[in-house]
mmCIF file of N, CA, C and O in Angstrom:
data_model
loop_
_atom_site.group_PDB
_atom_site.id
_atom_site.type_symbol
_atom_site.label_atom_id
_atom_site.label_comp_id
_atom_site.label_asym_id
_atom_site.label_seq_id
_atom_site.Cartn_x
_atom_site.Cartn_y
_atom_site.Cartn_z
ATOM 1 N N UNK A 1 170.792 35.817 111.641
ATOM 2 C CA UNK A 1 170.102 34.871 112.479
ATOM 3 C C UNK A 1 168.932 35.561 113.176
ATOM 4 O O UNK A 1 169.084 36.639 113.737
ATOM 5 N N UNK A 2 167.770 34.936 113.145
ATOM 6 C CA UNK A 2 166.581 35.490 113.778
ATOM 7 C C UNK A 2 166.588 35.117 115.256
ATOM 8 O O UNK A 2 166.760 33.956 115.611
ATOM 9 N N UNK A 3 166.421 36.114 116.091
ATOM 10 C CA UNK A 3 166.381 35.887 117.541
ATOM 11 C C UNK A 3 164.953 35.551 117.938
ATOM 12 O O UNK A 3 164.024 36.294 117.652
ATOM 13 N N UNK A 4 164.770 34.411 118.592
ATOM 14 C CA UNK A 4 163.451 33.978 119.034
ATOM 15 C C UNK A 4 163.276 34.329 120.503
ATOM 16 O O UNK A 4 164.233 34.300 121.273
ATOM 17 N N UNK A 5 162.056 34.671 120.871
ATOM 18 C CA UNK A 5 161.724 34.942 122.263
ATOM 19 C C UNK A 5 160.572 34.040 122.677
ATOM 20 O O UNK A 5 159.713 33.715 121.866
ATOM 21 N N UNK A 6 160.561 33.670 123.936
ATOM 22 C CA UNK A 6 159.477 32.849 124.476
ATOM 23 C C UNK A 6 158.305 33.725 124.858
ATOM 24 O O UNK A 6 158.482 34.842 125.348
ATOM 25 N N UNK A 7 157.111 33.183 124.631
ATOM 26 C CA UNK A 7 155.887 33.872 125.009
ATOM 27 C C UNK A 7 155.037 32.885 125.805
ATOM 28 O O UNK A 7 154.369 32.032 125.218
ATOM 29 N N UNK A 8 155.085 32.986 127.119
ATOM 30 C CA UNK A 8 154.280 32.063 127.928
ATOM 31 C C UNK A 8 152.791 32.277 127.650
ATOM 32 O O UNK A 8 152.326 33.400 127.496
ATOM 33 N N UNK A 9 152.060 31.187 127.577
ATOM 34 C CA UNK A 9 150.624 31.279 127.318
ATOM 35 C C UNK A 9 149.914 30.118 127.978
ATOM 36 O O UNK A 9 150.529 29.109 128.309
ATOM 37 N N UNK A 10 148.634 30.262 128.161
ATOM 38 C CA UNK A 10 147.812 29.192 128.701
ATOM 39 C C UNK A 10 146.748 28.853 127.680
ATOM 40 O O UNK A 10 146.222 29.737 126.999
ATOM 41 N N UNK A 11 146.433 27.567 127.564
ATOM 42 C CA UNK A 11 145.410 27.097 126.641
ATOM 43 C C UNK A 11 144.503 26.106 127.344
ATOM 44 O O UNK A 11 144.941 25.422 128.266
ATOM 45 N N UNK A 12 143.285 26.032 126.867
ATOM 46 C CA UNK A 12 142.389 25.016 127.398
ATOM 47 C C UNK A 12 142.900 23.641 126.973
ATOM 48 O O UNK A 12 143.658 23.516 125.999
ATOM 49 N N UNK A 13 142.493 22.635 127.690
ATOM 50 C CA UNK A 13 142.909 21.276 127.365
ATOM 51 C C UNK A 13 142.472 20.907 125.950
ATOM 52 O O UNK A 13 143.231 20.318 125.193
ATOM 53 N N UNK A 14 141.254 21.280 125.578
ATOM 54 C CA UNK A 14 140.740 20.960 124.247
ATOM 55 C C UNK A 14 141.586 21.617 123.149
ATOM 56 O O UNK A 14 141.920 20.982 122.155
ATOM 57 N N UNK A 15 141.931 22.877 123.336
ATOM 58 C CA UNK A 15 142.741 23.577 122.337
ATOM 59 C C UNK A 15 144.131 22.958 122.232
ATOM 60 O O UNK A 15 144.667 22.783 121.136
ATOM 61 N N UNK A 16 144.695 22.592 123.366
ATOM 62 C CA UNK A 16 146.006 21.951 123.372
ATOM 63 C C UNK A 16 145.952 20.593 122.683
ATOM 64 O O UNK A 16 146.865 20.225 121.939
ATOM 65 N N UNK A 17 144.867 19.856 122.870
ATOM 66 C CA UNK A 17 144.699 18.571 122.182
ATOM 67 C C UNK A 17 144.635 18.772 120.667
ATOM 68 O O UNK A 17 145.210 18.000 119.903
ATOM 69 N N UNK A 18 143.936 19.825 120.233
ATOM 70 C CA UNK A 18 143.867 20.139 118.798
ATOM 71 C C UNK A 18 145.242 20.490 118.258
ATOM 72 O O UNK A 18 145.627 20.065 117.163
ATOM 73 N N UNK A 19 145.982 21.256 119.020
ATOM 74 C CA UNK A 19 147.337 21.632 118.627
ATOM 75 C C UNK A 19 148.213 20.391 118.490
ATOM 76 O O UNK A 19 148.915 20.215 117.486
ATOM 77 N N UNK A 20 148.150 19.522 119.480
ATOM 78 C CA UNK A 20 148.939 18.287 119.443
ATOM 79 C C UNK A 20 148.521 17.391 118.278
ATOM 80 O O UNK A 20 149.365 16.741 117.649
ATOM 81 N N UNK A 21 147.245 17.376 117.955
ATOM 82 C CA UNK A 21 146.773 16.577 116.827
ATOM 83 C C UNK A 21 147.385 17.071 115.515
ATOM 84 O O UNK A 21 147.795 16.273 114.674
ATOM 85 N N UNK A 22 147.487 18.387 115.357
ATOM 86 C CA UNK A 22 148.109 18.942 114.151
ATOM 87 C C UNK A 22 149.567 18.497 114.029
ATOM 88 O O UNK A 22 150.033 18.175 112.932
ATOM 89 N N UNK A 23 150.253 18.465 115.154
ATOM 90 C CA UNK A 23 151.654 18.024 115.160
ATOM 91 C C UNK A 23 151.725 16.524 114.873
ATOM 92 O O UNK A 23 152.520 16.080 114.033
ATOM 93 N N UNK A 24 150.887 15.748 115.536
ATOM 94 C CA UNK A 24 150.895 14.298 115.342
ATOM 95 C C UNK A 24 150.575 13.905 113.904
ATOM 96 O O UNK A 24 151.127 12.938 113.383
ATOM 97 N N UNK A 25 149.690 14.658 113.271
ATOM 98 C CA UNK A 25 149.305 14.363 111.885
ATOM 99 C C UNK A 25 150.348 14.843 110.878
ATOM 100 O O UNK A 25 150.211 14.616 109.682
ATOM 101 N N UNK A 26 151.376 15.513 111.370
ATOM 102 C CA UNK A 26 152.462 15.934 110.499
ATOM 103 C C UNK A 26 152.293 17.285 109.845
ATOM 104 O O UNK A 26 153.093 17.668 108.993
ATOM 105 N N UNK A 27 151.267 18.022 110.237
ATOM 106 C CA UNK A 27 151.080 19.353 109.662
ATOM 107 C C UNK A 27 152.180 20.298 110.120
ATOM 108 O O UNK A 27 152.553 21.223 109.399
ATOM 109 N N UNK A 28 152.669 20.079 111.332
ATOM 110 C CA UNK A 28 153.728 20.913 111.901
ATOM 111 C C UNK A 28 154.731 20.025 112.607
ATOM 112 O O UNK A 28 154.392 18.956 113.103
ATOM 113 N N UNK A 29 155.961 20.498 112.697
ATOM 114 C CA UNK A 29 157.018 19.744 113.362
ATOM 115 C C UNK A 29 156.932 19.859 114.879
ATOM 116 O O UNK A 29 157.423 18.988 115.595
ATOM 117 N N UNK A 30 156.306 20.930 115.359
ATOM 118 C CA UNK A 30 156.233 21.151 116.804
ATOM 119 C C UNK A 30 155.070 22.073 117.132
ATOM 120 O O UNK A 30 154.512 22.731 116.252
ATOM 121 N N UNK A 31 154.745 22.122 118.412
ATOM 122 C CA UNK A 31 153.728 23.071 118.874
ATOM 123 C C UNK A 31 154.143 24.494 118.537
ATOM 124 O O UNK A 31 153.326 25.301 118.079
ATOM 125 N N UNK A 32 155.411 24.803 118.758
ATOM 126 C CA UNK A 32 155.905 26.158 118.508
ATOM 127 C C UNK A 32 155.724 26.563 117.052
ATOM 128 O O UNK A 32 155.301 27.687 116.758
ATOM 129 N N UNK A 33 156.036 25.648 116.148
ATOM 130 C CA UNK A 33 155.882 25.957 114.722
ATOM 131 C C UNK A 33 154.419 26.222 114.387
ATOM 132 O O UNK A 33 154.098 27.156 113.652
ATOM 133 N N UNK A 34 153.522 25.422 114.936
ATOM 134 C CA UNK A 34 152.092 25.606 114.678
ATOM 135 C C UNK A 34 151.601 26.944 115.213
ATOM 136 O O UNK A 34 150.846 27.656 114.542
ATOM 137 N N UNK A 35 152.037 27.292 116.403
ATOM 138 C CA UNK A 35 151.616 28.559 117.005
ATOM 139 C C UNK A 35 152.165 29.737 116.222
ATOM 140 O O UNK A 35 151.455 30.713 115.956
ATOM 141 N N UNK A 36 153.427 29.665 115.808
ATOM 142 C CA UNK A 36 154.005 30.753 114.989
ATOM 143 C C UNK A 36 153.212 30.927 113.696
ATOM 144 O O UNK A 36 152.904 32.054 113.282
ATOM 145 N N UNK A 37 152.860 29.818 113.054
ATOM 146 C CA UNK A 37 152.092 29.887 111.813
ATOM 147 C C UNK A 37 150.720 30.509 112.055
ATOM 148 O O UNK A 37 150.253 31.333 111.267
ATOM 149 N N UNK A 38 150.083 30.137 113.160
ATOM 150 C CA UNK A 38 148.765 30.691 113.483
ATOM 151 C C UNK A 38 148.839 32.196 113.707
ATOM 152 O O UNK A 38 147.981 32.953 113.238
ATOM 153 N N UNK A 39 149.879 32.654 114.389
ATOM 154 C CA UNK A 39 150.035 34.085 114.648
ATOM 155 C C UNK A 39 150.318 34.829 113.345
ATOM 156 O O UNK A 39 149.763 35.911 113.102
ATOM 157 N N UNK A 40 151.165 34.256 112.488
ATOM 158 C CA UNK A 40 151.432 34.886 111.179
ATOM 159 C C UNK A 40 150.146 35.020 110.376
ATOM 160 O O UNK A 40 149.876 36.072 109.778
ATOM 161 N N UNK A 41 149.340 33.959 110.363
ATOM 162 C CA UNK A 41 148.086 33.985 109.611
ATOM 163 C C UNK A 41 147.121 35.018 110.180
ATOM 164 O O UNK A 41 146.478 35.766 109.437
ATOM 165 N N UNK A 42 147.022 35.087 111.494
ATOM 166 C CA UNK A 42 146.159 36.071 112.135
ATOM 167 C C UNK A 42 146.614 37.490 111.812
ATOM 168 O O UNK A 42 145.803 38.352 111.468
ATOM 169 N N UNK A 43 147.908 37.737 111.898
ATOM 170 C CA UNK A 43 148.441 39.071 111.607
ATOM 171 C C UNK A 43 148.159 39.461 110.153
ATOM 172 O O UNK A 43 147.774 40.601 109.874
ATOM 173 N N UNK A 44 148.340 38.518 109.242
ATOM 174 C CA UNK A 44 148.078 38.794 107.826
ATOM 175 C C UNK A 44 146.589 39.080 107.594
ATOM 176 O O UNK A 44 146.230 39.995 106.856
ATOM 177 N N UNK A 45 145.734 38.306 108.238
ATOM 178 C CA UNK A 45 144.288 38.499 108.094
ATOM 179 C C UNK A 45 143.879 39.877 108.606
ATOM 180 O O UNK A 45 143.085 40.580 107.971
ATOM 181 N N UNK A 46 144.428 40.286 109.743
ATOM 182 C CA UNK A 46 144.100 41.601 110.296
ATOM 183 C C UNK A 46 144.629 42.716 109.397
ATOM 184 O O UNK A 46 143.986 43.753 109.234
ATOM 185 N N UNK A 47 145.801 42.510 108.802
ATOM 186 C CA UNK A 47 146.353 43.498 107.877
ATOM 187 C C UNK A 47 145.410 43.668 106.680
ATOM 188 O O UNK A 47 145.121 44.786 106.254
ATOM 189 N N UNK A 48 144.909 42.554 106.159
ATOM 190 C CA UNK A 48 143.971 42.615 105.039
ATOM 191 C C UNK A 48 142.663 43.273 105.450
ATOM 192 O O UNK A 48 142.078 44.033 104.672
ATOM 193 N N UNK A 49 142.188 43.007 106.670
ATOM 194 C CA UNK A 49 140.969 43.657 107.165
ATOM 195 C C UNK A 49 141.142 45.171 107.206
ATOM 196 O O UNK A 49 140.244 45.918 106.797
ATOM 197 N N UNK A 50 142.298 45.623 107.703
ATOM 198 C CA UNK A 50 142.555 47.070 107.770
ATOM 199 C C UNK A 50 142.611 47.678 106.372
ATOM 200 O O UNK A 50 142.093 48.774 106.135
ATOM 201 N N UNK A 51 143.225 46.968 105.434
ATOM 202 C CA UNK A 51 143.299 47.448 104.057
ATOM 203 C C UNK A 51 141.907 47.539 103.435
ATOM 204 O O UNK A 51 141.566 48.528 102.790
ATOM 205 N N UNK A 52 141.089 46.502 103.646
ATOM 206 C CA UNK A 52 139.719 46.531 103.120
ATOM 207 C C UNK A 52 138.928 47.692 103.711
ATOM 208 O O UNK A 52 138.171 48.356 102.995
ATOM 209 N N UNK A 53 139.086 47.939 105.016
ATOM 210 C CA UNK A 53 138.399 49.069 105.646
ATOM 211 C C UNK A 53 138.831 50.388 105.027
ATOM 212 O O UNK A 53 137.998 51.267 104.768
ATOM 213 N N UNK A 54 140.118 50.538 104.756
ATOM 214 C CA UNK A 54 140.622 51.771 104.151
ATOM 215 C C UNK A 54 140.077 51.944 102.737
ATOM 216 O O UNK A 54 139.673 53.046 102.351
ATOM 217 N N UNK A 55 140.031 50.860 101.981
ATOM 218 C CA UNK A 55 139.502 50.927 100.614
ATOM 219 C C UNK A 55 138.021 51.284 100.637
ATOM 220 O O UNK A 55 137.566 52.141 99.864
ATOM 221 N N UNK A 56 137.264 50.651 101.535
ATOM 222 C CA UNK A 56 135.842 50.972 101.643
ATOM 223 C C UNK A 56 135.637 52.430 102.020
ATOM 224 O O UNK A 56 134.731 53.087 101.508
ATOM 225 N N UNK A 57 136.491 52.938 102.920
ATOM 226 C CA UNK A 57 136.407 54.349 103.290
ATOM 227 C C UNK A 57 136.686 55.257 102.109
ATOM 228 O O UNK A 57 135.995 56.266 101.910
ATOM 229 N N UNK A 58 137.680 54.903 101.302
ATOM 230 C CA UNK A 58 137.998 55.688 100.104
ATOM 231 C C UNK A 58 136.847 55.661 99.110
ATOM 232 O O UNK A 58 136.524 56.682 98.497
ATOM 233 N N UNK A 59 136.242 54.506 98.944
ATOM 234 C CA UNK A 59 135.105 54.390 98.014
ATOM 235 C C UNK A 59 133.944 55.238 98.510
ATOM 236 O O UNK A 59 133.321 55.980 97.730
ATOM 237 N N UNK A 60 133.656 55.127 99.804
ATOM 238 C CA UNK A 60 132.564 55.926 100.383
ATOM 239 C C UNK A 60 132.832 57.416 100.189
ATOM 240 O O UNK A 60 131.932 58.166 99.807
ATOM 241 N N UNK A 61 134.053 57.835 100.444
ATOM 242 C CA UNK A 61 134.399 59.240 100.258
ATOM 243 C C UNK A 61 134.245 59.645 98.802
ATOM 244 O O UNK A 61 133.714 60.700 98.490
ATOM 245 N N UNK A 62 134.696 58.755 97.895
ATOM 246 C CA UNK A 62 134.603 59.061 96.471
ATOM 247 C C UNK A 62 133.161 59.153 95.991
ATOM 248 O O UNK A 62 132.829 59.965 95.125
ATOM 249 N N UNK A 63 132.295 58.325 96.552
ATOM 250 C CA UNK A 63 130.894 58.333 96.120
ATOM 251 C C UNK A 63 130.093 59.455 96.738
ATOM 252 O O UNK A 63 129.211 60.036 96.094
ATOM 253 N N UNK A 64 130.409 59.772 97.974
ATOM 254 C CA UNK A 64 129.571 60.724 98.704
ATOM 255 C C UNK A 64 130.317 61.953 99.209
ATOM 256 O O UNK A 64 129.713 62.833 99.803
ATOM 257 N N UNK A 65 131.636 61.965 99.030
ATOM 258 C CA UNK A 65 132.418 63.113 99.448
ATOM 259 C C UNK A 65 132.440 63.333 100.955
ATOM 260 O O UNK A 65 132.612 64.439 101.424
ATOM 261 N N UNK A 66 132.249 62.257 101.688
ATOM 262 C CA UNK A 66 132.230 62.391 103.150
ATOM 263 C C UNK A 66 133.374 61.659 103.761
ATOM 264 O O UNK A 66 133.739 60.623 103.513
#
């Protein structure tokens, strides 16, 4: 069983309205589900950014030995 923890946060009214719209349109079952998905996507994107930076560094080193 996965243990969930609460993370208090504040959002602008506009952002909260967008979040609620996603839930109302059926994209997510709840605000919490939408926020978890957004954090997962952000974490994955940052992981890919770090990987791309490492690959670019390897290429630069391979081309110029620096």
